[in-house]
Tab-separated table of C-alpha atoms in Angstrom:
chain	number	residue	atom	x	y	z
A	284	MET	CA	0.026	-0.084	0.023
A	285	SER	CA	1.211	3.196	-1.002
A	286	GLN	CA	2.483	5.874	1.736
A	287	GLY	CA	3.333	8.675	-0.341
A	288	LEU	CA	6.082	10.073	-2.834
A	289	VAL	CA	9.600	11.174	-1.726
A	290	PRO	CA	12.294	12.740	-3.648
A	291	VAL	CA	15.264	10.846	-3.922
A	292	GLY	CA	18.381	12.719	-5.639
A	293	GLY	CA	17.149	14.421	-8.819
A	294	ALA	CA	13.936	11.423	-9.128
A	295	THR	CA	10.802	10.742	-7.340
A	296	ALA	CA	10.102	7.519	-5.460
A	297	GLU	CA	7.072	6.091	-3.899
A	298	ILE	CA	7.275	4.506	-0.292
A	299	ALA	CA	5.250	1.553	0.363
A	300	SER	CA	3.639	0.320	3.558
A	301	ASP	CA	6.556	-2.102	4.258
A	302	GLY	CA	9.447	0.701	3.799
A	303	THR	CA	10.567	-0.130	0.316
A	304	LEU	CA	11.091	2.383	-2.360
A	305	THR	CA	10.056	2.231	-6.083
A	306	MET	CA	11.396	4.530	-8.423
A	307	LEU	CA	8.813	6.407	-10.538
A	308	PRO	CA	9.181	7.849	-14.148
A	309	GLY	CA	8.903	11.510	-14.399
A	310	ALA	CA	10.439	14.819	-14.890
A	311	GLY	CA	12.586	14.294	-11.727
A	312	GLN	CA	14.738	11.557	-13.145
A	313	GLY	CA	18.096	11.722	-14.847
A	314	PRO	CA	17.415	12.597	-18.438
A	315	ALA	CA	15.076	15.510	-17.087
A	316	ALA	CA	17.602	17.155	-15.295
A	317	PRO	CA	20.140	18.269	-17.761
A	318	ALA	CA	17.120	19.499	-19.822
A	319	GLY	CA	15.962	21.651	-16.924
A	320	ARG	CA	19.457	23.186	-16.571
A	321	ARG	CA	19.599	24.018	-19.995
A	322	ARG	CA	16.217	25.611	-19.820
A	323	ARG	CA	17.449	27.726	-16.756
A	324	LEU	CA	20.590	28.506	-18.716
A	325	ALA	CA	18.561	29.583	-21.732
A	326	LYS	CA	16.250	31.827	-19.600
A	327	SER	CA	19.106	33.485	-17.656
A	328	LEU	CA	20.885	34.257	-20.982
A	329	PHE	CA	18.051	34.919	-23.339
A	330	GLY	CA	15.024	35.660	-20.792
A	331	THR	CA	14.512	39.199	-22.318
A	332	PRO	CA	15.592	41.086	-25.403
A	333	ILE	CA	17.981	43.114	-23.366
A	334	ASP	CA	19.233	39.589	-21.831
A	335	ALA	CA	19.724	38.205	-25.530
A	336	ALA	CA	21.462	41.499	-26.767
A	337	ILE	CA	23.948	41.582	-23.843
A	338	THR	CA	24.762	37.867	-24.435
A	339	LEU	CA	25.336	38.285	-28.067
A	340	ALA	CA	27.379	41.167	-27.461
A	341	CYS	CA	29.445	39.697	-24.974
A	342	ALA	CA	29.846	36.572	-27.092
A	343	VAL	CA	31.076	38.575	-30.064
A	344	PHE	CA	33.437	40.346	-28.071
A	345	LEU	CA	34.929	37.294	-26.776
A	346	VAL	CA	35.199	35.575	-30.203
A	347	ALA	CA	37.106	38.924	-31.406
A	348	ILE	CA	39.561	38.511	-28.839
A	349	ALA	CA	39.885	34.595	-28.495
A	350	VAL	CA	40.363	34.125	-32.012
A	351	PRO	CA	43.426	36.427	-32.783
A	352	LEU	CA	44.762	35.398	-29.527
A	353	LEU	CA	44.536	31.455	-30.035
A	354	ARG	CA	46.123	32.069	-33.272
A	355	TRP	CA	49.003	34.219	-32.076
A	356	LEU	CA	49.498	31.885	-29.071
A	357	VAL	CA	49.111	28.451	-30.776
A	358	LEU	CA	48.363	28.138	-34.661
A	359	ASP	CA	50.773	30.821	-35.749
A	360	ALA	CA	53.212	29.984	-32.966
A	361	THR	CA	56.776	28.602	-33.318
A	362	PHE	CA	57.915	25.987	-31.157
A	363	VAL	CA	60.799	24.367	-32.666
A	364	GLY	CA	64.220	25.704	-33.032
A	365	THR	CA	67.040	27.345	-31.142
A	366	THR	CA	67.579	30.485	-32.464
A	367	ARG	CA	65.592	33.637	-33.377
A	368	GLU	CA	66.061	32.977	-37.280
A	369	ASP	CA	63.925	29.615	-36.399
A	370	CYS	CA	60.896	32.211	-35.752
A	371	VAL	CA	59.348	32.861	-39.381
A	372	ALA	CA	55.618	32.370	-38.666
A	373	PRO	CA	53.587	35.413	-37.538
A	374	GLY	CA	52.967	33.991	-34.300
A	375	ALA	CA	54.383	33.732	-30.844
A	376	CYS	CA	58.306	32.838	-30.893
A	377	TRP	CA	58.216	30.025	-27.772
A	378	VAL	CA	61.751	29.318	-29.120
A	379	PHE	CA	62.806	32.312	-26.965
A	380	ILE	CA	61.384	30.720	-23.898
A	381	ARG	CA	62.830	27.336	-24.752
A	382	ALA	CA	66.094	29.195	-24.963
A	383	ARG	CA	65.935	31.264	-21.681
A	384	PHE	CA	63.818	28.472	-19.601
A	385	SER	CA	66.529	27.605	-17.251
A	386	GLN	CA	67.090	31.347	-16.641
A	387	PHE	CA	63.409	31.976	-16.060
A	388	MET	CA	63.242	29.131	-13.396
A	389	TYR	CA	66.918	29.449	-11.496
A	390	GLY	CA	67.959	33.066	-12.595
A	391	PHE	CA	72.147	33.001	-12.550
A	392	TYR	CA	72.211	30.400	-10.056
A	393	PRO	CA	75.371	27.948	-11.391
A	394	PRO	CA	74.148	25.201	-13.408
A	395	ALA	CA	76.189	22.541	-11.721
A	396	GLU	CA	74.020	23.509	-8.392
A	397	ARG	CA	70.890	23.625	-9.472
A	398	TRP	CA	69.838	20.452	-8.018
A	399	ARG	CA	69.766	21.699	-4.548
A	400	VAL	CA	67.129	24.228	-5.744
A	401	ASP	CA	65.213	21.314	-7.177
A	402	VAL	CA	65.562	19.399	-3.990
A	403	ALA	CA	64.376	22.621	-2.167
A	404	GLY	CA	61.347	22.859	-4.595
A	405	LEU	CA	60.549	19.221	-3.927
A	406	VAL	CA	60.753	19.500	-0.197
A	407	LEU	CA	58.535	22.482	-0.205
A	408	VAL	CA	55.955	20.812	-2.193
A	409	ALA	CA	56.116	17.425	-0.464
A	410	GLY	CA	55.781	19.049	2.871
A	411	THR	CA	52.745	21.260	1.554
A	412	VAL	CA	51.059	18.250	0.410
A	413	LEU	CA	51.577	16.262	3.514
A	414	LEU	CA	50.092	18.962	5.558
A	415	ALA	CA	47.547	19.688	3.400
A	416	TRP	CA	46.177	16.041	3.024
A	417	PRO	CA	43.369	15.120	5.141
A	418	GLY	CA	43.605	12.284	7.542
A	419	VAL	CA	47.363	12.617	8.210
A	420	PRO	CA	48.230	11.622	11.663
A	421	ARG	CA	49.949	13.749	13.970
A	422	LYS	CA	49.548	16.568	11.619
A	423	ARG	CA	50.178	19.397	14.466
A	424	LEU	CA	53.661	17.634	15.010
A	425	LEU	CA	54.462	17.393	11.728
A	426	ALA	CA	53.479	21.128	10.977
A	427	THR	CA	55.574	22.231	14.097
A	428	ILE	CA	58.455	20.462	12.612
A	429	ALA	CA	58.036	21.797	9.103
A	430	VAL	CA	57.885	25.117	10.404
A	431	LEU	CA	61.105	24.829	12.748
A	432	LEU	CA	63.485	22.981	10.453
A	433	GLY	CA	61.764	24.162	6.656
A	434	PRO	CA	63.163	27.425	6.703
A	435	PRO	CA	66.595	26.947	7.769
A	436	LEU	CA	66.866	23.825	5.505
A	437	GLY	CA	65.812	25.711	2.627
A	438	ILE	CA	68.321	28.589	3.129
A	439	TRP	CA	71.152	25.828	3.780
A	440	LEU	CA	70.206	24.297	0.347
A	441	LEU	CA	70.039	27.519	-1.731
A	442	TYR	CA	72.797	29.524	-0.124
A	443	GLY	CA	75.053	26.792	0.740
A	444	GLY	CA	77.880	26.451	3.524
A	445	LEU	CA	78.231	23.312	6.036
A	446	GLY	CA	79.697	21.023	3.033
A	447	LEU	CA	77.903	22.839	0.050
A	448	ARG	CA	79.256	25.262	-2.133
A	449	ILE	CA	78.053	28.990	-1.295
A	450	VAL	CA	76.248	30.530	-3.922
A	451	GLU	CA	75.747	34.408	-3.114
A	452	THR	CA	72.114	35.720	-3.449
A	453	ARG	CA	72.988	38.011	-6.314
A	454	ASP	CA	73.201	34.818	-8.573
A	455	TRP	CA	69.740	33.924	-7.358
A	456	GLY	CA	66.928	34.946	-9.673
A	457	GLY	CA	63.718	33.822	-11.622
A	458	LEU	CA	60.969	31.763	-10.380
A	459	MET	CA	62.961	30.257	-7.692
A	460	LEU	CA	63.404	33.668	-6.125
A	461	THR	CA	59.812	34.524	-6.317
A	462	VAL	CA	58.923	31.376	-4.463
A	463	PHE	CA	61.738	32.370	-1.907
A	464	LEU	CA	60.550	35.924	-1.371
A	465	SER	CA	56.886	34.559	-1.290
A	466	VAL	CA	57.297	31.870	1.409
A	467	TYR	CA	59.856	33.630	3.873
A	468	ALA	CA	58.053	36.957	3.727
A	469	ALA	CA	54.836	35.028	4.641
A	470	LEU	CA	56.733	33.213	7.625
A	471	ILE	CA	57.333	36.405	8.993
A	472	ALA	CA	53.995	38.361	8.001
A	473	LEU	CA	51.809	35.570	9.288
A	474	PRO	CA	52.785	35.044	13.006
A	475	LEU	CA	53.449	38.703	13.223
A	476	GLY	CA	50.091	39.683	11.650
A	477	ILE	CA	48.510	37.332	14.215
A	478	LEU	CA	50.211	39.007	17.136
A	479	LEU	CA	49.440	42.663	15.993
A	480	ALA	CA	45.946	41.668	15.695
A	481	LEU	CA	45.588	40.150	19.306
A	482	GLY	CA	47.554	43.233	20.286
A	483	ARG	CA	44.900	45.159	18.730
A	484	GLN	CA	42.308	43.645	20.450
A	485	SER	CA	44.096	43.535	24.058
A	486	ARG	CA	42.576	45.366	27.017
A	487	LEU	CA	46.113	46.665	27.783
A	488	PRO	CA	46.259	50.342	26.461
A	489	VAL	CA	50.014	50.120	25.831
A	490	ILE	CA	49.868	47.024	23.916
A	491	ARG	CA	47.024	48.118	21.793
A	492	LEU	CA	48.563	51.590	20.953
A	493	ILE	CA	51.832	49.703	19.937
A	494	ALA	CA	49.916	47.503	17.814
A	495	THR	CA	47.687	50.247	16.117
A	496	ILE	CA	50.775	52.358	15.529
A	497	PHE	CA	52.536	49.701	13.695
A	498	ILE	CA	49.465	48.640	11.522
A	499	GLU	CA	48.663	52.061	10.441
A	500	PHE	CA	52.244	52.911	9.761
A	501	TRP	CA	52.953	50.001	7.388
A	502	ARG	CA	49.431	50.004	5.907
A	503	GLY	CA	50.281	53.882	4.988
A	504	VAL	CA	53.449	53.326	3.557
A	505	PRO	CA	53.919	52.025	-0.273
A	506	ILE	CA	55.510	48.645	-0.461
A	507	ILE	CA	57.952	49.751	-3.179
A	508	ALA	CA	58.995	52.469	-0.813
A	509	VAL	CA	59.846	50.090	2.020
A	510	ILE	CA	61.832	47.898	-0.250
A	511	PHE	CA	63.523	50.907	-1.825
A	512	LEU	CA	64.492	52.301	1.654
A	513	ALA	CA	65.318	49.031	3.566
A	514	SER	CA	67.815	48.331	0.591
A	515	LEU	CA	69.229	51.790	0.465
A	516	LEU	CA	69.272	53.407	3.847
A	517	LEU	CA	69.333	50.380	6.265
A	518	PRO	CA	73.209	50.059	5.566
A	519	LEU	CA	73.608	53.561	6.630
A	520	ILE	CA	71.806	53.274	9.315
A	521	LEU	CA	73.466	49.941	10.819
A	522	PRO	CA	77.113	50.757	12.508
A	523	ASN	CA	80.327	50.057	10.489
A	524	GLY	CA	80.974	46.468	9.714
A	525	ALA	CA	77.326	45.327	10.183
A	526	GLY	CA	75.578	44.570	7.377
A	527	ILE	CA	72.470	42.725	6.036
A	528	ASP	CA	72.142	41.083	2.925
A	529	ARG	CA	70.128	42.670	-0.074
A	530	LEU	CA	67.680	39.803	-0.418
A	531	ALA	CA	67.069	39.378	3.443
A	532	ARG	CA	66.215	42.986	3.681
A	533	ALA	CA	63.667	42.877	1.096
A	534	VAL	CA	62.241	39.830	2.440
A	535	ILE	CA	62.199	41.668	5.696
A	536	GLY	CA	60.459	44.672	4.339
A	537	LEU	CA	57.953	42.614	2.561
A	538	GLY	CA	57.211	40.826	5.668
A	539	LEU	CA	56.509	43.621	7.554
A	540	CYS	CA	54.154	45.172	5.172
A	541	ILE	CA	52.184	42.411	4.567
A	542	ALA	CA	51.928	41.664	8.346
A	543	ALA	CA	50.000	44.546	8.676
A	544	TYR	CA	47.247	43.701	5.999
A	545	MET	CA	47.287	40.194	7.517
A	546	ALA	CA	46.681	41.485	11.392
A	547	GLU	CA	43.346	43.516	9.935
A	548	ALA	CA	42.377	40.285	8.361
A	549	VAL	CA	42.730	38.161	11.570
A	550	ARG	CA	41.252	40.902	13.500
A	551	GLY	CA	38.048	40.805	11.288
A	552	GLY	CA	37.891	36.945	12.218
A	553	LEU	CA	38.454	37.769	15.789
A	554	GLN	CA	35.279	40.202	16.088
A	555	ALA	CA	33.251	37.761	14.133
A	556	ILE	CA	33.509	35.391	16.962
A	557	PRO	CA	30.355	35.991	19.398
A	558	PRO	CA	31.614	37.134	22.962
A	559	GLY	CA	29.835	33.936	24.464
A	560	GLN	CA	32.795	31.818	23.202
A	561	ALA	CA	35.360	33.546	25.403
A	562	GLU	CA	33.056	34.061	28.067
A	563	ALA	CA	32.156	30.143	28.313
A	564	ALA	CA	35.702	29.326	28.171
A	565	SER	CA	36.908	31.796	31.180
A	566	ALA	CA	33.792	30.156	32.982
A	567	LEU	CA	35.411	26.767	32.497
A	568	GLY	CA	38.708	28.117	34.138
A	569	LEU	CA	40.712	28.514	31.008
A	570	GLY	CA	43.273	31.178	30.761
A	571	TYR	CA	43.970	33.860	28.408
A	572	TRP	CA	46.476	31.919	26.297
A	573	ARG	CA	44.686	28.848	26.374
A	574	LEU	CA	41.419	30.381	25.697
A	575	THR	CA	43.007	32.206	22.722
A	576	GLY	CA	44.856	29.164	21.431
A	577	LEU	CA	42.250	26.682	21.862
A	578	ILE	CA	38.950	28.384	21.417
A	579	VAL	CA	39.251	31.802	19.926
A	580	LEU	CA	42.110	31.755	17.309
A	581	PRO	CA	41.281	28.527	15.480
A	582	GLN	CA	37.800	29.838	14.709
A	583	ALA	CA	38.978	33.514	13.979
A	584	LEU	CA	41.646	31.817	11.373
A	585	ARG	CA	38.790	29.942	9.764
A	586	ILE	CA	36.670	32.801	9.486
A	587	SER	CA	39.703	35.172	8.009
A	588	LEU	CA	40.911	32.330	5.734
A	589	PRO	CA	39.646	33.788	2.436
A	590	ALA	CA	40.930	37.370	3.349
A	591	LEU	CA	44.369	35.769	4.547
A	592	THR	CA	44.537	33.863	1.203
A	593	ASN	CA	44.075	37.221	-0.730
A	594	GLU	CA	46.914	38.896	1.144
A	595	PHE	CA	49.299	35.978	0.459
A	596	ILE	CA	48.288	36.170	-3.206
A	597	ALA	CA	48.857	40.013	-3.271
A	598	LEU	CA	52.321	39.139	-1.388
A	599	VAL	CA	53.179	36.740	-4.360
A	600	LYS	CA	52.608	39.462	-7.110
A	601	ASN	CA	54.160	42.363	-4.956
A	602	THR	CA	57.497	40.269	-4.922
A	603	SER	CA	57.793	41.781	-8.417
A	604	LEU	CA	58.554	44.927	-6.863
A	605	VAL	CA	62.087	43.948	-5.831
A	606	LEU	CA	63.144	44.718	-9.274
A	607	ILE	CA	63.523	48.401	-8.092
A	608	VAL	CA	66.449	47.514	-6.271
A	609	SER	CA	68.143	45.072	-9.034
A	610	ILE	CA	66.837	41.644	-7.471
A	611	LEU	CA	65.873	39.812	-10.631
A	612	ASP	CA	62.748	37.778	-9.562
A	613	LEU	CA	60.563	36.247	-12.342
A	614	LEU	CA	59.608	39.621	-13.854
A	615	GLY	CA	63.098	40.993	-13.330
A	616	ILE	CA	64.573	37.778	-15.314
A	617	ALA	CA	62.003	38.504	-18.101
A	618	GLN	CA	63.223	41.966	-18.614
A	619	ALA	CA	66.984	40.964	-18.154
A	620	ALA	CA	66.088	38.287	-21.052
A	621	LEU	CA	64.862	40.989	-23.072
A	622	ALA	CA	67.909	43.176	-23.043
A	623	ASP	CA	70.105	40.234	-25.189
A	624	PRO	CA	70.441	41.740	-28.612
A	625	ALA	CA	69.767	38.217	-29.935
A	626	TRP	CA	66.012	38.454	-28.771
A	627	VAL	CA	65.213	41.960	-28.709
A	628	GLY	CA	61.411	42.550	-29.340
A	629	LYS	CA	60.346	39.323	-27.880
A	630	THR	CA	58.652	41.277	-25.385
A	631	TRP	CA	55.140	39.866	-25.468
A	632	GLU	CA	56.369	36.170	-25.221
A	633	ALA	CA	58.436	37.070	-22.053
A	634	TYR	CA	55.568	38.791	-20.403
A	635	ALA	CA	52.961	36.205	-21.298
A	636	PHE	CA	55.208	33.081	-20.119
A	637	ALA	CA	55.789	35.186	-16.538
A	638	GLY	CA	52.149	36.259	-16.302
A	639	LEU	CA	51.167	32.539	-16.691
A	640	LEU	CA	53.528	31.201	-14.258
A	641	TYR	CA	52.030	34.053	-11.910
A	642	TRP	CA	48.555	33.231	-12.533
A	643	LEU	CA	48.935	29.482	-12.131
A	644	GLY	CA	50.571	29.893	-8.885
A	645	CYS	CA	47.871	32.333	-7.639
A	646	PHE	CA	44.874	30.201	-9.051
A	647	GLY	CA	46.280	27.104	-7.177
A	648	LEU	CA	46.370	29.056	-4.114
A	649	SER	CA	42.886	30.291	-4.327
A	650	ARG	CA	41.998	26.740	-5.227
A	651	TRP	CA	43.624	25.379	-2.180
A	652	SER	CA	42.135	27.951	0.212
A	653	LEU	CA	38.626	26.880	-1.245
A	654	SER	CA	38.909	23.394	-0.580
A	655	ILE	CA	40.255	24.104	3.034
A	656	GLU	CA	37.146	26.195	3.591
A	657	ARG	CA	35.097	23.471	2.260
A	658	ARG	CA	36.569	20.902	4.443
A	659	GLY	CA	35.981	23.216	7.276
A	660	VAL	CA	32.334	23.424	6.542
A	661	ARG	CA	32.022	19.774	6.445
A	662	HIS	CA	33.475	19.127	9.476
A	663	ARG	CA	31.276	21.600	11.416
């Protein structure tokens, strides 16, 4: 005996008196679902004459841009060859990228020592994947080990010493330098930003004033000015004989600037937490540090994760500003490669390749952040 109809996924089922389900044919079943989506899409694009005109205008505009771009990038491009003379087609000369590929990746790093850059990159990727993989046991312990041992290990591999040949930072460049600047500036910016956000929320007036002055000062100064001043004026301020590597000064300047922006992102997450959370934890006898570390801060970081990701993406792109102090990151190497008389005029290819690498990195970061957000929503 029938007890009624119930929806099951995209279909309709009839439930019997004994609890069994019988799938019924109808509009809710599989073949009709794509048709329904197509109707909704058609309605949203061509529902009214104005909507149809806008849709057609956008389609014409995209075709007008996409077709010439596709021809230049792929159809009429040159991929095979070793010199500029091989680029006889009217499209892009990707032979230039092939000839300069190692420079785009490593800068002027000695070819015999580039295995160290590869090892450092593999360690970074493996550590990131391991910590991001759900279900990894002892993840907190692994994260602590990675934070404590990863940065000095990376510097040792790239710079040398203790059995490795020393490679001066003036020889670093390309994508490896962009990644180095991004990672090490973030290692400064994130913990400092969290401390500043907590300081700005502090009940102690002195701590709150110091944090506020720091944040407002670094947010009000252009990053390019900070890098310029850190590289040129800092050596004049330090005592004679004391010096800081030019690359280290750029990393510190970037880290301090981005820390101020990250502090505001974390502060927004702190303000979004209901006061009852802290009050309940205090009623259970938790002190300030345990309350903050176990209850308040994890929730604040989860809330502010999109904003923190946005600041890290901005950091990755702002690394190109170090070119002003003659540090040749990915974009700097692209410009340096164009100075070669053998490849003069290949500006579009150089910037297109550099832009593609920046986009891939930033897009990957945004997707990774989105996956963490969805995982957090599922576990609530």
